[in-house]
Amino acid sequence: MAGGVLLSWHATGEDLAGYLCLRRLANLPQWTVIGRPAAQDITMLDPRPAAGEYLYAVQAIGVNGRFSQMTQSTPVVIR
Protein backbone atom coordinates (compact mmCIF):
# COMPACT_ATOMS: atom_id res chain seq x y z
CA MET A 1 0.00 0.00 0.00
CA ALA A 2 1.90 3.01 -1.25
CA GLY A 3 0.14 5.64 0.86
CA GLY A 4 0.06 3.78 4.17
CA VAL A 5 -2.92 2.94 6.34
CA LEU A 6 -5.21 5.75 7.50
CA LEU A 7 -6.86 5.11 10.85
CA SER A 8 -9.97 7.10 11.75
CA TRP A 9 -12.35 7.00 14.69
CA HIS A 10 -15.24 8.88 16.26
CA ALA A 11 -14.47 11.29 19.09
CA THR A 12 -15.39 9.69 22.39
CA GLY A 13 -16.40 12.78 24.32
CA GLU A 14 -15.02 15.22 26.83
CA ASP A 15 -12.24 14.83 29.39
CA LEU A 16 -9.79 13.17 27.00
CA ALA A 17 -6.02 13.38 27.23
CA GLY A 18 -5.61 11.78 23.80
CA TYR A 19 -5.61 8.46 22.00
CA LEU A 20 -3.36 5.44 21.66
CA CYS A 21 -3.03 3.85 18.20
CA LEU A 22 -1.74 0.30 18.02
CA ARG A 23 -0.86 -2.29 15.40
CA ARG A 24 -0.08 -6.01 15.49
CA LEU A 25 0.56 -8.76 13.00
CA ALA A 26 -2.63 -10.79 12.66
CA ASN A 27 -0.88 -14.01 13.75
CA LEU A 28 0.81 -12.53 16.85
CA PRO A 29 -0.74 -11.40 20.15
CA GLN A 30 1.53 -8.42 20.95
CA TRP A 31 0.41 -4.89 20.14
CA THR A 32 2.87 -2.14 19.17
CA VAL A 33 2.11 1.51 19.86
CA ILE A 34 2.39 3.42 16.57
CA GLY A 35 1.13 6.81 17.72
CA ARG A 36 -0.40 8.96 20.44
CA PRO A 37 -2.72 11.45 18.71
CA ALA A 38 -3.98 14.44 20.65
CA ALA A 39 -7.51 14.61 22.07
CA GLN A 40 -8.80 16.75 19.18
CA ASP A 41 -7.48 14.34 16.49
CA ILE A 42 -9.68 11.69 14.89
CA THR A 43 -7.24 10.30 12.31
CA MET A 44 -3.68 8.99 12.15
CA LEU A 45 -1.59 7.69 9.26
CA ASP A 46 0.61 4.60 9.59
CA PRO A 47 2.88 5.73 6.72
CA ARG A 48 4.54 2.60 5.41
CA PRO A 49 3.98 -0.65 7.30
CA ALA A 50 5.97 -3.63 6.04
CA ALA A 51 4.24 -6.32 4.00
CA GLY A 52 1.97 -8.55 6.07
CA GLU A 53 -1.50 -8.91 7.55
CA TYR A 54 -2.23 -6.50 10.40
CA LEU A 55 -4.88 -5.56 12.90
CA TYR A 56 -5.12 -1.97 14.14
CA ALA A 57 -6.69 -0.66 17.34
CA VAL A 58 -7.44 2.69 18.95
CA GLN A 59 -7.94 3.44 22.64
CA ALA A 60 -9.07 6.69 24.21
CA ILE A 61 -7.08 7.94 27.20
CA GLY A 62 -8.98 9.97 29.78
CA VAL A 63 -7.48 12.88 31.68
CA ASN A 64 -7.65 10.57 34.70
CA GLY A 65 -5.24 8.15 32.96
CA ARG A 66 -7.84 5.46 32.31
CA PHE A 67 -7.90 3.68 28.95
CA SER A 68 -11.06 2.78 27.06
CA GLN A 69 -11.55 -0.63 25.50
CA MET A 70 -9.71 -1.15 22.21
CA THR A 71 -11.61 -0.74 18.98
CA GLN A 72 -10.12 -3.27 16.55
CA SER A 73 -10.07 -3.23 12.77
CA THR A 74 -10.73 -6.05 10.41
CA PRO A 75 -7.48 -7.53 9.03
CA VAL A 76 -5.56 -5.26 6.68
CA VAL A 77 -3.24 -6.91 4.12
CA ILE A 78 -0.18 -4.95 3.00
CA ARG A 79 1.60 -6.25 -0.12
XYZ file of C-alpha atoms in Angstrom, residues 3-64:
62
model
C 0.137 5.635 0.861
C 0.055 3.784 4.166
C -2.925 2.940 6.341
C -5.208 5.746 7.504
C -6.865 5.108 10.852
C -9.968 7.103 11.751
C -12.347 7.000 14.695
C -15.238 8.882 16.264
C -14.474 11.288 19.093
C -15.393 9.691 22.393
C -16.402 12.782 24.323
C -15.016 15.216 26.834
C -12.236 14.826 29.386
C -9.794 13.168 27.003
C -6.021 13.382 27.230
C -5.611 11.778 23.804
C -5.606 8.459 22.001
C -3.361 5.440 21.660
C -3.026 3.850 18.199
C -1.740 0.298 18.017
C -0.856 -2.292 15.397
C -0.084 -6.012 15.485
C 0.559 -8.755 12.999
C -2.627 -10.794 12.660
C -0.881 -14.008 13.746
C 0.810 -12.534 16.854
C -0.742 -11.401 20.150
C 1.532 -8.421 20.954
C 0.405 -4.892 20.143
C 2.873 -2.140 19.173
C 2.110 1.513 19.862
C 2.386 3.416 16.570
C 1.130 6.807 17.723
C -0.404 8.963 20.436
C -2.717 11.448 18.709
C -3.984 14.444 20.654
C -7.510 14.605 22.073
C -8.797 16.748 19.185
C -7.476 14.345 16.495
C -9.678 11.687 14.885
C -7.236 10.303 12.306
C -3.684 8.989 12.149
C -1.588 7.689 9.261
C 0.615 4.600 9.590
C 2.876 5.727 6.724
C 4.537 2.599 5.413
C 3.975 -0.651 7.299
C 5.972 -3.628 6.044
C 4.237 -6.320 4.001
C 1.975 -8.552 6.073
C -1.500 -8.911 7.553
C -2.227 -6.500 10.402
C -4.882 -5.558 12.898
C -5.116 -1.969 14.136
C -6.688 -0.656 17.337
C -7.439 2.693 18.951
C -7.944 3.437 22.645
C -9.068 6.694 24.206
C -7.080 7.942 27.196
C -8.981 9.967 29.785
C -7.477 12.876 31.681
C -7.652 10.570 34.705
